[in-house]
CSV table of C-alpha atoms in Angstrom, one decimal:
chain,number,residue,atom,x,y,z
A,29,ALA,CA,93.5,111.6,83.9
A,30,VAL,CA,94.6,114.7,86.0
A,31,VAL,CA,94.4,117.7,83.5
A,32,ASN,CA,96.9,120.8,84.7
A,33,ARG,CA,95.0,123.9,84.0
A,34,SER,CA,95.4,126.9,85.6
A,35,LEU,CA,95.6,127.5,89.5
A,36,TYR,CA,96.0,131.3,91.3
A,37,SER,CA,99.2,132.3,92.7
A,38,GLY,CA,98.2,133.8,96.0
A,39,ASP,CA,98.4,133.1,99.1
A,40,ALA,CA,95.7,131.2,101.3
A,41,ASP,CA,97.8,131.4,104.5
A,42,ASN,CA,98.1,135.6,103.3
A,43,HIS,CA,94.8,135.5,103.5
A,44,ASN,CA,92.4,138.6,103.8
A,45,ALA,CA,89.5,138.0,104.3
A,46,ASP,CA,87.9,142.5,104.8
A,47,MET,CA,90.4,143.5,102.2
A,48,PRO,CA,88.4,143.0,98.9
A,49,VAL,CA,84.4,145.1,101.7
A,50,LYS,CA,87.2,148.1,102.3
A,51,ALA,CA,88.1,148.1,99.7
A,52,GLY,CA,85.5,147.9,97.2
A,53,VAL,CA,86.2,150.7,95.1
A,54,ALA,CA,89.3,149.1,94.1
A,55,ILE,CA,87.6,145.6,93.4
A,56,SER,CA,85.1,147.7,90.9
A,57,LYS,CA,87.5,148.8,88.9
A,58,ASN,CA,89.2,145.8,88.6
A,59,LEU,CA,86.2,143.8,87.5
A,60,LYS,CA,86.0,146.4,85.0
A,61,ASP,CA,89.1,147.0,83.9
A,62,PHE,CA,88.6,142.5,83.0
A,63,ALA,CA,85.0,143.2,81.5
A,64,LYS,CA,87.1,145.1,79.2
A,65,ALA,CA,90.1,142.4,78.9
A,66,THR,CA,87.6,139.1,78.8
A,67,THR,CA,85.2,141.1,75.7
A,68,LYS,CA,88.3,139.7,73.0
A,69,SER,CA,88.3,136.3,74.3
A,70,VAL,CA,84.5,135.8,74.9
A,71,LYS,CA,83.6,136.7,71.0
A,72,LYS,CA,86.3,134.3,69.7
A,73,THR,CA,84.6,131.1,71.8
A,74,GLU,CA,81.5,131.9,71.0
A,75,ASN,CA,82.6,132.0,67.8
A,76,THR,CA,83.9,128.3,68.0
A,77,GLN,CA,81.1,126.4,69.0
A,78,THR,CA,78.6,128.3,66.6
A,79,GLU,CA,81.0,127.0,63.7
A,80,ILE,CA,80.1,123.9,65.0
A,81,THR,CA,75.8,123.1,63.9
A,82,ASN,CA,75.2,119.2,63.9
A,83,PHE,CA,76.0,118.1,66.6
A,84,LEU,CA,73.8,119.2,69.5
A,85,LEU,CA,75.1,119.5,72.8
A,86,PRO,CA,72.9,119.6,76.1
A,87,ARG,CA,72.3,122.6,78.0
A,88,VAL,CA,74.6,123.4,80.3
A,89,LEU,CA,73.4,125.5,83.3
A,90,VAL,CA,74.6,126.5,86.2
A,91,LEU,CA,72.5,127.4,90.1
A,92,VAL,CA,73.3,131.0,90.3
A,93,PHE,CA,72.9,131.8,94.4
A,94,PRO,CA,71.3,135.5,94.3
A,95,GLN,CA,71.9,136.1,98.3
A,96,TYR,CA,75.0,138.6,97.9
A,97,HIS,CA,73.8,141.6,99.0
A,98,ARG,CA,72.1,143.3,101.8
A,99,ASP,CA,68.8,142.2,102.7
A,100,GLU,CA,66.1,142.5,105.7
A,101,MET,CA,65.7,139.5,105.9
A,102,ASN,CA,68.5,138.2,107.0
A,103,ASP,CA,68.9,142.1,108.7
A,104,LYS,CA,66.0,140.6,111.1
A,105,PHE,CA,67.5,136.7,111.6
A,106,TRP,CA,71.0,137.7,111.4
A,107,GLY,CA,72.4,141.2,112.3
A,108,GLU,CA,72.6,143.9,110.6
A,109,GLY,CA,74.7,144.0,107.1
A,110,PHE,CA,74.6,140.0,107.0
A,111,THR,CA,75.3,138.6,104.3
A,112,ASP,CA,76.3,135.0,103.2
A,113,TRP,CA,79.4,136.0,102.4
A,114,ASP,CA,79.6,136.5,106.1
A,115,ASN,CA,80.2,133.0,106.6
A,116,LEU,CA,83.1,132.2,104.8
A,117,LYS,CA,85.5,135.5,106.4
A,118,LYS,CA,84.8,133.4,110.0
A,119,ALA,CA,85.2,130.8,108.6
A,120,PRO,CA,89.3,129.2,108.9
A,121,LEU,CA,91.7,128.4,106.0
A,122,GLN,CA,90.9,124.9,105.6
A,123,ASN,CA,88.8,122.5,106.9
A,124,ARG,CA,89.1,119.2,109.0
A,125,ASN,CA,90.5,117.0,107.1
A,126,GLY,CA,93.5,119.8,106.2
A,127,ASP,CA,91.6,120.8,103.2
A,128,ARG,CA,92.1,124.3,101.9
A,129,ILE,CA,88.4,126.0,102.1
A,130,PRO,CA,87.9,128.4,98.5
A,131,ARG,CA,88.3,131.6,98.5
A,132,PRO,CA,87.0,134.4,95.7
A,133,THR,CA,90.2,135.7,94.4
A,134,GLU,CA,88.9,137.7,89.9
A,135,LEU,CA,85.3,139.0,91.6
A,136,GLY,CA,86.6,139.8,95.4
A,137,TYR,CA,83.5,139.6,98.1
A,138,TYR,CA,80.6,141.5,95.4
A,139,ASP,CA,77.8,142.5,95.9
A,140,LEU,CA,75.3,141.3,92.8
A,141,THR,CA,73.2,143.9,93.4
A,142,GLU,CA,75.9,145.9,91.3
A,143,LYS,CA,76.4,145.5,87.8
A,144,GLU,CA,80.1,144.3,87.4
A,145,PRO,CA,80.2,141.2,89.2
A,146,ARG,CA,76.5,140.6,87.3
A,147,GLN,CA,78.5,141.1,83.8
A,148,VAL,CA,81.3,139.8,84.8
A,149,GLN,CA,79.9,136.2,85.4
A,150,GLY,CA,77.9,136.5,82.2
A,151,MET,CA,81.1,136.4,80.8
A,152,LEU,CA,83.1,134.4,82.5
A,153,ALA,CA,79.4,131.9,81.1
A,154,LYS,CA,79.7,132.7,77.6
A,155,GLN,CA,83.5,132.7,77.5
A,156,TYR,CA,83.3,128.9,79.2
A,157,GLY,CA,80.7,127.5,77.4
A,158,ILE,CA,77.9,127.4,80.0
A,159,ASP,CA,74.7,128.0,78.3
A,160,GLY,CA,72.4,130.0,80.8
A,161,PHE,CA,72.2,130.9,85.0
A,162,VAL,CA,69.5,129.2,86.9
A,163,TYR,CA,68.0,131.2,89.1
A,164,HIS,CA,67.1,130.6,93.0
A,165,HIS,CA,64.0,132.4,93.5
A,166,TYR,CA,62.5,132.8,96.7
A,167,TRP,CA,58.3,133.3,96.8
A,168,PHE,CA,56.9,133.4,100.3
A,169,TYR,CA,52.9,133.0,100.4
A,170,ASP,CA,52.9,134.6,104.4
A,171,GLU,CA,50.7,137.1,105.3
A,172,GLU,CA,54.1,139.0,107.7
A,173,HIS,CA,56.7,139.0,104.9
A,174,PRO,CA,54.7,138.1,101.1
A,175,GLY,CA,56.0,138.1,98.0
A,176,PRO,CA,60.4,137.5,96.6
A,177,ASN,CA,63.0,138.2,98.9
A,178,LEU,CA,66.4,138.2,97.6
A,179,HIS,CA,65.8,139.6,94.4
A,180,LYS,CA,67.8,142.6,93.6
A,181,PRO,CA,70.0,140.6,92.3
A,182,LEU,CA,67.0,140.0,90.1
A,183,MET,CA,65.0,143.3,89.5
A,184,ASN,CA,68.5,145.3,88.1
A,185,MET,CA,69.5,142.0,85.9
A,186,LEU,CA,65.9,143.2,84.2
A,187,ALA,CA,66.6,146.9,84.7
A,188,ASP,CA,70.8,146.1,83.9
A,189,GLY,CA,71.2,143.9,81.3
A,190,HIS,CA,73.4,142.0,82.7
A,191,PRO,CA,74.7,138.9,83.1
A,192,ASP,CA,73.3,139.2,79.3
A,193,VAL,CA,72.8,135.3,79.3
A,194,PRO,CA,69.9,132.9,78.5
A,195,PHE,CA,67.8,132.1,82.7
A,196,ALA,CA,65.8,130.4,83.9
A,197,LEU,CA,64.1,130.5,87.8
A,198,HIS,CA,64.7,127.9,89.9
A,199,TRP,CA,62.1,128.6,93.1
A,200,CYS,CA,63.3,127.6,96.6
A,201,ALA,CA,59.6,127.1,98.3
A,202,VAL,CA,61.1,125.5,101.7
A,203,LYS,CA,60.9,127.7,105.5
A,204,TRP,CA,64.2,129.1,106.4
A,205,MET,CA,65.4,127.2,109.7
A,206,THR,CA,68.1,127.8,111.7
A,207,THR,CA,70.3,124.9,110.7
A,208,TRP,CA,73.5,127.1,110.0
A,209,SER,CA,75.7,127.7,113.1
A,210,GLY,CA,75.6,130.4,113.2
A,211,GLN,CA,73.8,133.0,115.5
A,212,VAL,CA,71.0,134.7,115.1
A,213,SER,CA,70.1,138.4,115.7
A,214,PRO,CA,69.7,139.7,119.4
A,215,ASN,CA,66.2,141.6,118.4
A,216,PHE,CA,64.8,138.0,116.7
A,217,VAL,CA,61.5,136.4,118.8
A,218,PHE,CA,61.4,132.5,117.3
A,219,LYS,CA,57.6,131.6,116.8
A,220,GLU,CA,58.2,128.3,116.3
A,221,PRO,CA,61.4,125.7,117.3
A,222,GLY,CA,64.5,126.8,114.8
A,223,VAL,CA,62.3,128.1,112.5
A,224,LEU,CA,63.4,131.4,110.6
A,225,GLN,CA,60.3,132.0,108.4
A,226,LYS,CA,57.8,129.6,107.0
A,227,GLN,CA,56.1,128.7,103.6
A,228,TYR,CA,52.8,128.6,103.8
A,229,PHE,CA,51.0,127.3,99.8
A,230,PRO,CA,47.7,128.7,99.0
A,231,ILE,CA,44.8,125.6,99.2
A,232,ASP,CA,42.4,127.6,97.3
A,233,PRO,CA,43.6,127.2,92.7
A,234,LYS,CA,42.4,130.8,92.7
A,235,ASP,CA,43.4,133.1,95.6
A,236,PRO,CA,44.3,135.9,94.2
A,237,LYS,CA,48.0,135.9,95.4
A,238,ILE,CA,49.3,133.1,93.8
A,239,GLU,CA,48.0,134.9,90.6
A,240,GLU,CA,50.3,137.7,92.4
A,241,HIS,CA,53.2,135.3,92.1
A,242,TYR,CA,52.6,135.1,88.5
A,243,GLN,CA,52.3,138.8,87.6
A,244,TRP,CA,55.7,138.9,89.6
A,245,LEU,CA,56.8,136.0,87.2
A,246,ARG,CA,56.5,137.0,84.1
A,247,GLN,CA,58.5,140.0,83.6
A,248,PHE,CA,60.8,137.1,83.2
A,249,PHE,CA,58.7,134.5,81.4
A,250,HIS,CA,58.7,137.3,78.5
A,251,HIS,CA,62.4,138.5,79.2
A,252,PRO,CA,64.1,137.3,75.7
A,253,ASN,CA,67.4,135.3,77.5
A,254,TYR,CA,64.7,133.5,80.0
A,255,ILE,CA,65.4,130.4,78.5
A,256,LYS,CA,61.9,127.6,76.8
A,257,VAL,CA,61.1,124.7,75.0
A,258,GLU,CA,59.5,123.5,72.7
A,259,GLY,CA,59.9,127.3,71.2
A,260,ASN,CA,57.8,129.3,73.9
A,261,LYS,CA,57.3,126.9,76.7
A,262,PRO,CA,59.2,128.6,79.7
A,263,LEU,CA,61.7,126.4,82.1
A,264,PHE,CA,60.5,127.2,85.5
A,265,MET,CA,61.1,124.4,88.6
A,266,LEU,CA,61.8,123.3,91.5
A,267,TYR,CA,63.8,123.0,94.3
A,268,GLN,CA,62.4,120.2,96.2
A,269,LYS,CA,59.7,118.1,96.2
A,270,LYS,CA,56.1,120.4,98.5
A,271,PRO,CA,53.3,118.6,98.0
A,272,GLY,CA,51.9,121.6,98.9
A,273,ALA,CA,53.1,124.1,95.6
A,274,MET,CA,51.5,121.7,93.0
A,275,VAL,CA,48.2,123.8,93.9
A,276,VAL,CA,50.8,127.1,93.2
A,277,LEU,CA,52.1,125.2,90.0
A,278,LYS,CA,48.9,123.7,88.5
A,279,ARG,CA,47.6,127.2,88.1
A,280,LEU,CA,51.4,128.9,87.0
A,281,GLN,CA,50.8,126.6,84.3
A,282,GLU,CA,47.3,128.1,83.4
A,283,LEU,CA,48.6,131.6,84.1
A,284,ALA,CA,50.6,131.1,82.1
A,285,ILE,CA,48.6,129.8,79.3
A,286,GLU,CA,46.3,132.3,80.0
A,287,ASP,CA,48.9,134.9,79.0
A,288,GLY,CA,50.1,133.8,75.8
A,289,PHE,CA,52.3,130.6,76.6
A,290,GLY,CA,52.1,126.6,75.2
A,291,GLY,CA,52.2,126.6,79.5
A,292,LEU,CA,55.6,126.4,81.5
A,293,MET,CA,58.9,123.4,81.5
A,294,LEU,CA,57.9,122.5,85.2
A,295,THR,CA,61.4,120.3,87.3
A,296,VAL,CA,61.5,119.2,90.4
A,297,GLY,CA,64.4,118.5,92.7
A,298,LEU,CA,65.1,114.8,94.1
A,299,THR,CA,67.8,113.6,96.2
A,300,LYS,CA,68.3,110.2,93.7
A,301,PRO,CA,71.3,108.4,91.9
A,302,HIS,CA,70.0,108.7,88.0
A,303,ASP,CA,69.4,106.0,87.6
A,304,HIS,CA,71.7,105.4,84.5
A,305,LEU,CA,75.3,107.3,85.5
A,306,LEU,CA,74.7,106.1,88.4
A,307,PRO,CA,72.8,103.5,89.7
A,308,ILE,CA,72.3,101.4,93.0
A,309,GLN,CA,72.9,98.4,93.8
A,310,ASP,CA,71.8,98.5,98.1
A,311,LYS,CA,67.7,96.7,97.6
A,312,ASP,CA,66.4,99.2,99.2
A,313,LEU,CA,67.3,102.7,98.2
A,314,VAL,CA,66.6,101.7,95.3
A,315,ARG,CA,62.9,100.7,96.0
A,316,LYS,CA,63.5,103.9,98.8
A,317,PHE,CA,63.3,106.1,95.2
A,318,LYS,CA,61.7,104.5,93.1
A,319,ILE,CA,58.6,105.2,95.9
A,320,GLU,CA,59.8,109.0,95.6
A,321,GLN,CA,60.1,109.7,91.9
A,322,ASP,CA,56.4,106.9,91.4
A,323,ARG,CA,55.0,110.0,94.2
A,324,VAL,CA,55.7,112.5,91.7
A,325,GLU,CA,54.9,110.9,88.8
A,326,LYS,CA,52.1,110.0,89.1
A,327,PHE,CA,50.2,113.9,88.6
A,328,HIS,CA,51.8,114.4,86.0
A,329,LEU,CA,51.9,117.9,87.5
A,330,TYR,CA,56.0,117.3,86.1
A,331,ASP,CA,57.9,117.4,83.3
A,332,LYS,CA,61.6,116.4,84.5
A,333,VAL,CA,63.2,115.6,87.4
A,334,VAL,CA,66.5,116.6,88.4
A,335,SER,CA,68.5,114.0,89.5
A,336,TYR,CA,70.8,115.7,93.3
A,337,PRO,CA,74.0,114.0,94.4
A,338,ASN,CA,73.3,115.1,97.1
A,339,PRO,CA,76.9,114.5,99.5
A,340,SER,CA,75.2,111.7,100.4
A,341,ASP,CA,76.7,107.6,101.3
A,342,TRP,CA,75.5,106.5,97.6
A,343,ALA,CA,77.4,108.7,95.8
A,344,ALA,CA,80.4,109.1,98.1
A,345,ASN,CA,83.6,107.9,96.1
A,346,ARG,CA,81.7,107.2,92.8
A,347,THR,CA,81.4,109.0,89.5
A,348,LEU,CA,78.8,109.5,86.8
A,349,GLU,CA,79.0,106.1,84.5
A,350,ILE,CA,77.8,106.4,80.8
A,351,PRO,CA,76.3,102.9,80.7
A,352,ASP,CA,77.7,99.5,78.7
A,353,TRP,CA,74.7,99.9,76.9
A,354,CYS,CA,75.1,102.8,75.6
A,355,ARG,CA,79.1,102.2,74.9
A,356,GLN,CA,78.0,98.9,72.6
A,357,LYS,CA,76.0,101.6,70.7
A,358,VAL,CA,72.7,98.8,72.0
A,359,ARG,CA,69.8,101.5,71.4
A,360,SER,CA,67.3,99.2,73.6
A,361,HIS,CA,66.5,101.5,76.5
A,362,MET,CA,64.2,104.6,76.9
A,363,ARG,CA,65.9,107.9,77.8
A,364,LEU,CA,65.0,108.5,81.6
A,365,LYS,CA,63.6,112.0,82.1
A,366,ASP,CA,65.5,112.3,84.4
A,367,ILE,CA,67.8,116.5,84.1
A,368,VAL,CA,71.9,115.4,86.0
A,369,GLY,CA,73.0,117.1,88.2
A,370,ILE,CA,76.7,117.3,89.2
A,371,ILE,CA,78.0,119.0,91.5
A,372,SER,CA,81.9,120.8,91.5
A,373,SER,CA,83.2,120.1,95.6
A,374,PHE,CA,81.5,121.0,99.4
A,375,ASP,CA,82.3,121.0,101.9
A,376,ASN,CA,80.1,123.8,104.6
A,377,THR,CA,82.8,123.9,107.1
A,378,PRO,CA,81.9,127.5,107.0
A,379,ARG,CA,77.7,127.4,107.2
A,380,ARG,CA,78.2,124.2,110.4
A,381,ASN,CA,80.2,123.5,113.3
A,382,PHE,CA,83.9,122.8,112.4
A,383,ASP,CA,83.8,118.5,113.4
A,384,GLU,CA,80.3,118.3,111.7
A,385,ALA,CA,80.9,119.1,108.7
A,386,ASN,CA,79.7,118.0,106.0
A,387,LEU,CA,83.2,117.0,103.3
A,388,PHE,CA,82.3,115.2,99.3
A,389,ALA,CA,83.9,115.7,96.9
A,390,THR,CA,86.5,117.2,98.3
A,391,GLY,CA,91.3,116.9,98.5
A,392,ASP,CA,93.5,117.1,96.0
A,393,PRO,CA,92.2,120.6,93.9
A,394,ALA,CA,93.4,118.2,89.8
A,395,LYS,CA,91.5,115.4,91.9
A,396,VAL,CA,88.3,117.0,92.1
A,397,VAL,CA,88.1,119.2,89.0
A,398,ASP,CA,89.0,115.3,87.3
A,399,ARG,CA,86.0,113.8,89.2
A,400,PHE,CA,84.3,116.6,87.7
A,401,GLU,CA,85.2,116.9,84.3
A,402,ASN,CA,84.7,112.8,84.2
A,403,ASN,CA,80.7,113.8,85.2
A,404,LEU,CA,80.7,115.9,83.4
A,405,HIS,CA,81.5,113.6,79.7
A,406,ALA,CA,79.7,111.0,81.0
A,407,ALA,CA,76.1,113.2,81.4
A,408,LEU,CA,76.7,115.3,78.3
A,409,TYR,CA,77.9,112.2,76.0
A,410,TYR,CA,74.7,110.1,78.2
A,411,GLU,CA,72.7,112.5,76.4
A,412,SER,CA,73.7,113.9,73.3
A,413,CYS,CA,75.1,109.5,72.2
A,414,CYS,CA,73.4,107.3,74.3
A,415,PHE,CA,69.5,108.4,71.9
A,416,GLU,CA,70.9,110.2,68.8
A,417,HIS,CA,67.4,108.9,67.0
A,418,GLN,CA,66.2,111.0,69.6
A,419,LEU,CA,67.7,114.4,69.6
A,420,PRO,CA,66.7,117.9,68.3
A,421,ALA,CA,66.3,119.2,65.5
A,422,LYS,CA,66.7,122.6,67.3
A,423,LYS,CA,68.2,123.8,70.3
A,424,GLU,CA,64.9,126.4,70.2
A,425,ASP,CA,63.0,122.9,70.6
A,426,ASP,CA,65.6,121.0,73.4
A,427,ASP,CA,64.4,120.3,76.6
A,428,ARG,CA,67.5,118.7,77.9
A,429,PHE,CA,69.6,120.1,80.2
A,430,ILE,CA,72.9,119.3,82.6
A,431,LEU,CA,73.0,121.5,86.3
A,432,ILE,CA,75.6,121.8,87.9
A,433,ASN,CA,75.8,123.1,91.6
A,434,ALA,CA,76.8,126.3,91.2
A,435,MET,CA,77.8,129.0,90.6
A,436,ASN,CA,78.5,130.9,93.6
A,437,GLU,CA,77.6,128.9,96.7
A,438,TRP,CA,80.8,129.9,98.6
A,439,ALA,CA,79.5,128.5,101.7
A,440,GLU,CA,79.5,125.2,101.3
A,441,GLY,CA,82.7,125.0,98.9
A,442,MET,CA,79.9,124.5,95.7
A,443,ALA,CA,81.1,127.9,93.1
A,444,LEU,CA,83.0,127.6,89.7
A,445,GLU,CA,84.0,131.4,89.7
A,446,PRO,CA,87.7,131.7,90.8
A,447,SER,CA,89.6,130.6,93.7
A,448,ASP,CA,92.2,130.3,95.6
A,449,VAL,CA,92.2,126.1,95.3
A,450,TYR,CA,90.8,125.6,91.9
A,451,GLY,CA,91.7,129.1,90.1
A,452,ARG,CA,89.7,128.9,87.0
A,453,GLN,CA,89.9,125.0,86.5
A,454,PHE,CA,86.3,124.0,87.0
A,455,LEU,CA,85.3,127.1,84.0
A,456,GLU,CA,87.9,125.8,82.2
A,457,ALA,CA,86.9,121.8,82.5
A,458,ILE,CA,83.3,122.5,81.1
A,459,ARG,CA,85.1,125.0,78.5
A,460,ASP,CA,87.9,121.4,77.3
A,461,THR,CA,84.7,118.7,78.0
A,462,LYS,CA,82.9,120.9,75.6
A,463,LYS,CA,85.2,120.8,73.1
A,464,LYS,CA,85.9,117.0,73.3
A,465,LEU,CA,82.8,116.0,72.2
A,466,PHE,CA,82.3,118.8,69.3
A,467,GLU,CA,85.2,117.2,67.6
A,468,LYS,CA,85.3,113.4,69.0
A,469,GLN,CA,81.6,113.9,69.2
A,470,CYS,CA,80.2,109.9,69.5
A,471,SER,CA,83.4,108.4,69.6
A,472,LEU,CA,84.8,106.7,72.8
A,473,ASP,CA,88.2,106.4,71.2
């Protein structure tokens, strides 16, 4: 059923995209006031959740994108001072279907190098039952621009401690392309058509560049908030399957062991459905997805794959469903080595030509949120109740995760943060779904 939740009362037609930037001091003050007002409700929520310890849900993780700050590569590619907010500010108020394109409300057009927005993100996570953030991590191995990129918010998090929530890193080891509709900087010269920044991978596992990468990563792996499984294995995720990355990941695994860890829990993202929660009838597609997964599993490198529900025809107008065999308490299946991926909504109009944008899970806001909540409930129930005899004894040993895309991918319409279209409804859906499962556990009555 569609649940009526709080919506932002602002008028989208009167939205002024430039206001939060011009009023930067006011936004910062508002965030500080918001942080103070949120503290009490956060503590209350944490106390409520810790009262129930005999029913262990998988950890709900949310992708966080770090690009909301000035960066030298973006200056080079798109023009001085560019951030991803620029794409959203220039976007029309509505997409081609007439649906409003969400804009931020309570947090404004923030700069993630500043403490306040990161602090508020952390408070929202605690208040609404998000168990951790997964940060997009950019690292290049080329000679022209080696090392990390868009990493200032992460470095500042180490310095000031915010957000104070569990976190992991998600290596986006892909080349940067001009797939956006924006125009590149007039001073930028392409070395390869359409490629802004190429990604290279060392072929020698003893290449010192890999150790340099690990030395940068270890400051996060050793952080007390870094997400680990089996007590001492940091979670490290790869955005997409990249064969060249395997040499790097194997070496990172060895270096982690040498550094005193039990290794790394490695995952890789695949564009595929979750076979138990979103079965596909098309035999050709089933065969295609199986070939892709077999290619990953044969190397015995990745502990799990993330089944990303990318905006695709095979996922259109469908939600995740608890399997019948699970509903009927038939325990004849093995748990898949998949991390369920869930998107809130998807509309990349801000980054694409108006008529070519990909619109997925858009429309009436209440129905969009209802779909999101149904997906989350099915995923949490599956991991918690379909394999009750396989549940871990304690959270530190638990390798079950649900990955939501995203906290703040505003230019693609995927944002749990408060907006003028959805308010806090996505956040409330997470809180309410977990509460329902804690109360009813595996009962579907």
